[in-house]
Short mmCIF file of C-alpha atoms in Angstrom, two decimals:
data_model
loop_
_atom_site.label_atom_id
_atom_site.label_comp_id
_atom_site.label_asym_id
_atom_site.label_seq_id
_atom_site.Cartn_x
_atom_site.Cartn_y
_atom_site.Cartn_z
CA MET E 179 0.00 0.00 0.00
CA ASN E 180 1.29 3.45 -0.83
CA CYS E 181 1.60 6.09 1.83
CA PRO E 182 -1.35 8.43 1.16
CA LEU E 183 -3.83 5.57 0.78
CA VAL E 184 -3.48 4.03 4.25
CA PRO E 185 -3.88 7.30 6.23
CA ALA E 186 -6.84 8.22 4.01
CA LEU E 187 -8.53 4.88 4.82
CA TYR E 188 -7.85 5.34 8.53
CA MET E 189 -9.27 8.88 8.38
CA THR E 190 -12.42 7.68 6.60
CA LEU E 191 -13.08 4.88 9.08
CA SER E 192 -12.33 7.17 12.03
CA LEU E 193 -14.67 9.87 10.74
CA LEU E 194 -17.53 7.41 10.20
CA THR E 195 -16.97 5.95 13.67
CA MET E 196 -17.04 9.40 15.30
CA ILE E 197 -20.32 10.20 13.51
CA GLU E 198 -21.80 6.95 14.86
CA CYS E 199 -20.68 7.77 18.40
CA VAL E 200 -22.08 11.30 18.30
CA LEU E 201 -25.36 9.99 16.90
CA THR E 202 -25.58 7.33 19.63
CA ILE E 203 -24.92 9.80 22.44
CA PHE E 204 -27.42 12.28 20.95
CA ILE E 205 -30.23 9.71 20.63
CA TYR E 206 -29.65 8.33 24.14
CA SER E 207 -29.53 11.86 25.59
CA MET E 208 -32.71 13.03 23.87
CA GLU E 209 -34.81 9.89 24.38
CA ARG E 210 -36.04 9.60 27.96
CA ARG E 211 -36.85 5.88 27.80
CA LEU E 212 -33.33 5.07 26.59
CA ARG E 213 -31.77 7.16 29.36
CA LYS E 214 -33.70 5.21 32.00
CA ARG E 215 -32.53 1.80 30.77
CA THR E 216 -30.18 0.00 33.14
CA THR E 217 -27.64 -0.61 30.36
CA SER E 218 -27.33 3.05 29.35
CA PRO E 219 -23.96 3.45 31.24
CA PHE E 220 -22.49 0.66 29.09
CA VAL E 221 -23.65 2.33 25.88
CA TYR E 222 -22.38 5.77 26.94
CA SER E 223 -19.03 4.27 27.94
CA LEU E 224 -18.73 2.34 24.66
CA ALA E 225 -19.55 5.42 22.59
CA VAL E 226 -17.12 7.67 24.50
CA SER E 227 -14.22 5.20 24.33
CA ILE E 228 -14.67 4.57 20.60
CA ALA E 229 -15.08 8.31 19.91
CA LEU E 230 -11.82 9.13 21.75
CA LEU E 231 -9.96 6.35 19.95
CA SER E 232 -11.27 7.46 16.54
CA ALA E 233 -10.50 11.14 17.23
CA ILE E 234 -6.88 10.36 18.14
CA SER E 235 -6.49 8.16 15.08
CA PHE E 236 -8.00 10.84 12.85
CA ILE E 237 -5.66 13.55 14.20
CA PHE E 238 -2.60 11.34 13.84
CA ASN E 239 -3.38 10.42 10.22
CA VAL E 240 -4.08 14.06 9.32
CA LYS E 241 -0.65 14.86 10.77
CA LEU E 242 0.88 12.06 8.67
CA LEU E 243 -0.65 13.42 5.47
CA PHE E 244 0.41 16.96 6.35
CA TYR E 245 4.04 15.90 6.84
CA SER E 246 4.06 13.62 3.74
CA CYS E 247 3.87 10.46 5.88
CA ARG E 248 7.06 11.23 7.81
CA ASN E 249 6.36 10.27 11.40
CA LYS E 250 8.52 12.15 13.90
CA ARG E 251 8.32 9.83 16.88
CA THR E 252 8.30 11.52 20.24
CA ILE E 253 7.61 10.15 23.68
CA GLU E 254 4.20 11.87 23.67
CA TRP E 255 3.12 10.16 20.46
CA CYS E 256 4.51 6.85 21.75
CA VAL E 257 2.33 7.12 24.86
CA VAL E 258 -0.75 8.18 22.88
CA LEU E 259 -0.48 5.70 20.00
CA SER E 260 1.04 2.67 21.70
CA ILE E 261 -0.55 2.86 25.15
CA PHE E 262 -3.62 5.08 25.20
CA LEU E 263 -5.13 3.77 21.94
CA ARG E 264 -4.81 0.17 23.10
CA TYR E 265 -6.19 1.15 26.51
CA LEU E 266 -9.30 2.58 24.83
CA HIS E 267 -9.54 -0.49 22.63
CA VAL E 268 -9.61 -2.78 25.66
CA VAL E 269 -12.18 -0.51 27.36
CA SER E 270 -14.50 -0.75 24.35
CA CYS E 271 -14.07 -4.54 24.27
CA PHE E 272 -15.00 -4.77 27.97
CA CYS E 273 -18.08 -2.59 27.42
CA VAL E 274 -19.24 -4.92 24.65
CA THR E 275 -18.71 -7.83 27.06
CA CYS E 276 -20.94 -6.10 29.63
CA LEU E 277 -23.69 -5.64 27.01
CA ALA E 278 -23.43 -9.33 26.07
CA LEU E 279 -23.61 -10.34 29.75
CA TYR E 280 -26.68 -8.14 30.24
CA ARG E 281 -28.31 -9.82 27.23
CA TYR E 282 -27.57 -13.26 28.69
CA LEU E 283 -29.08 -12.40 32.10
CA TYR E 284 -32.12 -10.71 30.55
CA LEU E 285 -32.98 -13.63 28.26
CA CYS E 286 -31.86 -16.67 30.26
CA TRP E 287 -32.55 -15.51 33.84
CA PRO E 288 -35.67 -13.35 33.51
CA LEU E 289 -36.84 -13.94 37.11
CA HIS E 290 -33.49 -13.13 38.74
CA TYR E 291 -32.60 -10.36 36.29
CA PRO E 292 -34.28 -7.43 38.17
CA MET E 293 -32.39 -8.34 41.37
CA LEU E 294 -29.04 -8.92 39.67
CA VAL E 295 -28.95 -5.97 37.25
CA THR E 296 -29.52 -2.51 38.72
CA LYS E 297 -28.49 0.94 37.54
CA ARG E 298 -26.00 1.37 40.38
CA ARG E 299 -24.33 -1.97 39.70
CA CYS E 300 -24.09 -1.11 36.00
CA CYS E 301 -22.31 2.14 36.93
CA TYR E 302 -19.86 0.21 39.13
CA VAL E 303 -19.18 -2.29 36.35
CA THR E 304 -18.64 0.56 33.90
CA LEU E 305 -16.10 2.08 36.27
CA ALA E 306 -14.37 -1.30 36.43
CA CYS E 307 -14.26 -1.39 32.61
CA TRP E 308 -12.20 1.82 32.70
CA THR E 309 -10.07 0.75 35.66
CA LEU E 310 -9.01 -2.81 34.78
CA PRO E 311 -7.18 -1.88 31.53
CA ILE E 312 -4.71 0.15 33.62
CA ALA E 313 -3.02 -3.26 33.89
CA LEU E 314 -1.59 -2.43 30.44
CA VAL E 315 0.83 -0.11 32.24
CA ALA E 316 1.00 -1.73 35.68
CA VAL E 317 1.90 -5.27 34.62
CA PRO E 318 4.73 -4.36 32.17
CA SER E 319 6.09 -1.85 34.67
CA ALA E 320 6.23 -4.58 37.35
CA ILE E 321 7.83 -7.09 34.98
CA ASP E 322 10.33 -4.85 33.19
CA GLY E 323 11.08 -2.46 36.01
CA GLN E 324 10.19 0.58 33.88
CA ALA E 325 7.06 2.02 32.33
CA PRO E 326 6.28 1.42 28.64
CA CYS E 327 7.63 4.09 26.25
CA ALA E 328 10.28 5.09 28.83
CA ASP E 329 12.97 4.44 26.24
CA MET E 330 10.75 5.16 23.19
CA ARG E 331 9.72 1.54 22.75
CA VAL E 332 7.06 -0.86 23.96
CA THR E 333 8.18 -4.15 25.48
CA VAL E 334 6.94 -7.67 24.82
CA SER E 335 5.23 -7.80 28.21
CA PHE E 336 3.03 -4.86 27.22
CA TYR E 337 1.85 -6.61 24.06
CA ALA E 338 1.31 -9.84 25.98
CA THR E 339 -0.85 -8.01 28.53
CA TYR E 340 -2.82 -6.29 25.77
CA ILE E 341 -3.45 -9.55 23.91
CA ALA E 342 -4.49 -11.33 27.12
CA LEU E 343 -6.96 -8.58 28.10
CA TYR E 344 -8.44 -8.26 24.62
CA ILE E 345 -8.81 -12.01 24.10
CA SER E 346 -10.43 -12.43 27.53
CA GLY E 347 -13.02 -9.74 26.72
CA ALA E 348 -13.73 -11.14 23.26
CA LEU E 349 -13.98 -14.69 24.59
CA ALA E 350 -16.38 -13.63 27.35
CA THR E 351 -18.56 -11.86 24.78
CA PHE E 352 -18.71 -14.91 22.55
CA VAL E 353 -19.41 -17.24 25.49
CA ALA E 354 -22.32 -15.05 26.64
CA TYR E 355 -23.88 -15.10 23.16
CA LEU E 356 -23.20 -18.82 22.83
CA LEU E 357 -24.91 -19.59 26.15
CA VAL E 358 -27.98 -17.63 25.04
CA ALA E 359 -28.06 -19.51 21.74
CA LEU E 360 -27.67 -22.90 23.44
CA GLU E 361 -30.38 -22.09 25.99
CA PHE E 362 -32.79 -21.05 23.27
CA ARG E 363 -31.89 -24.04 21.14
CA ARG E 364 -32.70 -26.39 24.03
CA LYS E 365 -36.04 -24.68 24.61
CA ARG E 366 -36.82 -24.41 20.91
CA HIS E 367 -36.78 -28.18 20.37
CA ALA E 368 -39.12 -28.61 23.32
CA LEU E 369 -41.74 -26.32 21.78
CA ALA E 370 -44.56 -27.45 19.52
CA LEU E 371 -45.67 -25.49 16.47
CA SER E 372 -49.32 -25.69 17.43
CA SER E 373 -49.74 -22.06 18.44
CA ASP E 374 -48.71 -18.67 17.09
CA VAL E 375 -46.86 -17.91 20.34
CA ALA E 376 -44.65 -20.95 19.94
CA ARG E 377 -43.98 -20.07 16.29
CA SER E 378 -42.94 -16.51 17.15
CA ASP E 379 -40.82 -17.84 20.02
CA ARG E 380 -39.02 -20.09 17.56
CA LEU E 381 -38.30 -17.13 15.32
CA VAL E 382 -36.81 -15.18 18.23
CA LYS E 383 -34.62 -18.10 19.21
CA GLY E 384 -33.43 -18.57 15.63
CA ARG E 385 -32.41 -14.90 15.48
CA THR E 386 -30.52 -15.30 18.76
CA GLU E 387 -28.54 -18.23 17.37
CA ARG E 388 -27.66 -16.21 14.29
CA SER E 389 -26.52 -13.33 16.54
CA ALA E 390 -24.13 -15.66 18.38
CA LEU E 391 -22.70 -16.94 15.11
CA SER E 392 -22.34 -13.36 13.85
CA VAL E 393 -20.37 -12.40 16.96
CA LEU E 394 -18.04 -15.36 16.39
CA ALA E 395 -17.61 -14.43 12.71
CA LEU E 396 -16.90 -10.76 13.48
CA TYR E 397 -14.24 -11.54 16.07
CA ALA E 398 -12.70 -14.35 14.00
CA VAL E 399 -12.56 -12.47 10.69
CA LEU E 400 -12.01 -8.85 11.76
CA SER E 401 -10.22 -8.92 15.13
CA LEU E 402 -8.27 -12.19 15.14
CA PRO E 403 -5.88 -11.15 12.30
CA HIS E 404 -4.90 -8.08 14.33
CA ILE E 405 -3.98 -10.22 17.34
CA ILE E 406 -2.14 -12.76 15.16
CA MET E 407 -0.10 -10.02 13.46
CA LEU E 408 0.87 -8.59 16.85
CA LEU E 409 2.09 -12.01 17.96
CA VAL E 410 3.99 -12.56 14.71
CA THR E 411 5.58 -9.12 14.95
CA ARG E 412 6.77 -9.69 18.51
CA MET E 413 8.04 -13.21 17.78
CA SER E 414 9.91 -12.14 14.63
CA ASN E 415 11.40 -9.01 16.28
CA GLY E 416 9.38 -6.58 14.16
CA ARG E 417 10.17 -8.14 10.76
CA ALA E 418 6.52 -8.56 9.70
CA SER E 419 5.37 -7.07 6.42
CA ALA E 420 3.98 -3.53 6.58
CA VAL E 421 1.18 -4.51 4.18
CA ASN E 422 0.03 -7.33 6.45
CA LEU E 423 0.14 -5.05 9.49
CA ASP E 424 -1.90 -2.37 7.71
CA CYS E 425 -4.48 -4.88 6.48
CA ALA E 426 -4.90 -6.40 9.96
CA SER E 427 -5.19 -2.96 11.59
CA LEU E 428 -7.76 -1.80 9.03
CA LEU E 429 -9.84 -4.94 9.60
CA ASN E 430 -9.72 -4.31 13.33
CA ARG E 431 -10.79 -0.70 12.79
CA LEU E 432 -13.69 -1.94 10.64
CA HIS E 433 -14.76 -4.17 13.53
CA LEU E 434 -14.63 -1.13 15.78
CA LEU E 435 -16.89 0.68 13.30
CA LEU E 436 -19.42 -2.17 13.62
CA PHE E 437 -19.39 -2.21 17.44
CA LEU E 438 -22.17 0.34 17.92
CA PRO E 439 -24.53 -0.76 15.08
CA PHE E 440 -24.22 -4.43 16.04
CA TYR E 441 -24.18 -4.26 19.84
CA ALA E 442 -25.57 -0.89 21.01
CA TRP E 443 -28.10 -0.30 18.21
CA ALA E 444 -29.58 -3.82 18.45
CA ASN E 445 -32.55 -2.33 20.25
CA LYS E 446 -35.98 -1.68 18.78
CA LEU E 447 -36.47 1.36 20.99
CA PHE E 448 -33.23 2.94 19.71
CA ARG E 449 -34.14 2.26 16.08
CA THR E 450 -37.61 3.75 16.59
CA ALA E 451 -36.14 6.89 18.18
CA LEU E 452 -33.59 7.21 15.37
CA ILE E 453 -36.25 6.92 12.65
CA THR E 454 -38.51 9.39 14.47
CA ARG E 455 -35.69 11.97 14.76
CA ALA E 456 -34.82 11.53 11.09
CA ARG E 457 -38.45 12.03 10.04
CA LYS E 458 -38.76 15.14 12.19
CA MET E 459 -35.64 16.63 10.62
CA CYS E 460 -36.91 15.85 7.11
CA CYS E 461 -40.35 17.32 7.88
CA ARG E 462 -38.74 20.44 9.39
CA LYS E 463 -36.65 20.89 6.28
CA TYR E 464 -39.70 20.32 4.06
CA ASN E 465 -41.73 22.87 6.03
CA ALA E 466 -38.93 25.44 5.80
CA ASP E 467 -38.67 24.90 2.03
CA SER E 468 -42.42 25.15 1.55
CA LEU E 469 -42.58 28.34 3.65
CA ARG E 470 -39.77 29.85 1.59
CA LEU E 471 -41.60 28.86 -1.60
CA ARG E 472 -44.86 30.42 -0.38
CA LYS E 473 -43.07 33.67 0.45
CA GLU E 474 -41.50 33.72 -3.01
CA VAL E 475 -44.87 33.12 -4.69
CA ALA E 476 -46.47 35.87 -2.58
CA ARG E 477 -43.66 38.27 -3.52
CA ILE E 478 -44.03 37.51 -7.24
CA THR E 479 -47.82 37.87 -7.04
CA THR E 480 -47.53 41.22 -5.24
CA THR E 481 -45.04 42.50 -7.81
CA ALA E 482 -47.33 41.43 -10.67
CA LEU E 483 -50.33 43.15 -9.07
CA HIS E 484 -48.35 46.37 -8.59
CA LYS E 485 -47.26 46.31 -12.25
CA ARG E 486 -50.82 45.73 -13.44
CA LYS E 487 -52.09 48.54 -11.22
CA ARG E 488 -49.48 50.93 -12.64
CA LYS E 489 -50.47 49.97 -16.18
CA THR E 490 -54.13 50.55 -15.42
CA VAL E 491 -53.40 53.97 -13.93
CA HIS E 492 -51.23 54.89 -16.95
CA CYS E 493 -53.98 53.85 -19.36
CA SER E 494 -56.63 55.85 -17.52
CA ILE E 495 -54.63 59.14 -17.74
CA SER E 496 -56.12 61.47 -20.36
CA PRO E 497 -53.80 62.60 -23.15
CA GLY E 498 -52.57 66.15 -22.99
CA ARG E 499 -53.66 66.81 -19.40
CA GLU E 500 -52.30 65.92 -15.99
CA HIS E 501 -54.45 64.68 -13.15
CA SER E 502 -56.07 67.47 -11.25
CA SER E 503 -58.35 67.66 -8.30
CA THR E 504 -60.51 70.37 -10.06
CA PRO E 505 -63.48 68.97 -12.04
CA LEU E 506 -63.34 69.44 -15.82
CA PRO E 507 -65.88 71.65 -17.58
CA PRO E 508 -68.48 69.82 -19.74
CA GLN E 509 -66.91 71.08 -23.02
CA GLU E 510 -63.46 69.73 -22.10
CA LYS E 511 -64.98 66.40 -21.05
CA LEU E 512 -66.66 66.09 -24.46
CA GLY E 513 -63.40 66.91 -26.26
CA ILE E 514 -61.45 64.38 -24.25
CA THR E 515 -64.05 61.71 -24.97
CA GLN E 516 -63.87 62.29 -28.71
CA LEU E 517 -60.09 62.32 -28.64
CA GLY E 518 -60.05 59.07 -26.64
CA ARG E 519 -62.20 57.40 -29.27
CA LYS E 520 -59.74 58.35 -31.96
CA ARG E 521 -56.64 57.34 -29.95
CA SER E 522 -57.43 54.28 -27.95
CA CYS E 523 -55.02 53.22 -25.23
CA THR E 524 -53.88 49.61 -25.42
CA CYS E 525 -53.15 47.95 -22.07
#
């Protein structure tokens, strides 16, 4: 891949991801029923972490294009790109795991769910999602005796910690979806197709199984190459191909782009609020355009009436005499009438 193409792709994916995050936060902030949901802290946390990650990536790639892809590595950029970006990536993975766990409890433990899942506990778990990835710095510092990026490089222990945290979050997400699918599959075979309720229940369970398989496919196809390339790079002392690294990173960024639509937007209430907001914006724009059109038509009509009135006044003026407030004598009136018959005014 040539140099301008890769930063341009990163910028495009980052911009689209930031738009998704802003849209998610806006809809959840404006819709009262979404704000009151117990899982709203997870969605806010996921949107904020992905938005920060995408904003940093966008700024860095704009800087690369501005300097003709010459990266002047400093300790600040090492901390931001090597540590903080991966910290945010692990945070977003943990937030997705919390959403998957909530889905499992809601569908498989409906009687115990109200006691297990409360708004306060969700806030505590969200705080833990932002606290646990600090191990990215703590563990390598304890092993190596110095913090990452202290000598402008990241050690093997840092990458090992990152891979372990990310794989644990991804595996927990897949296991939660798999347990839901297996639970529904067990119940689905026990149902009879004699009633409409059982038929609709079968449809719901089939969709849940497909969701679990989709989660496995997304992590296996889009995120696993990124982890494999990190392992290969560390084991081969950084001799991996730049093309393979770029392809794996772009696939991982595409998975990040699909986090919100697949996990946070998988909610009928959110989709309804999104469609309602879009229709309101379209109707508001249509009303503004129609009002502007009505004003333009009224202006043109008024101008035409004024022109016609001026023409009528001009045609009614007698030739050879100005308007006067004094009444004309009978002889002058007769002369004007005869003259008007000879010279008719065309309007």
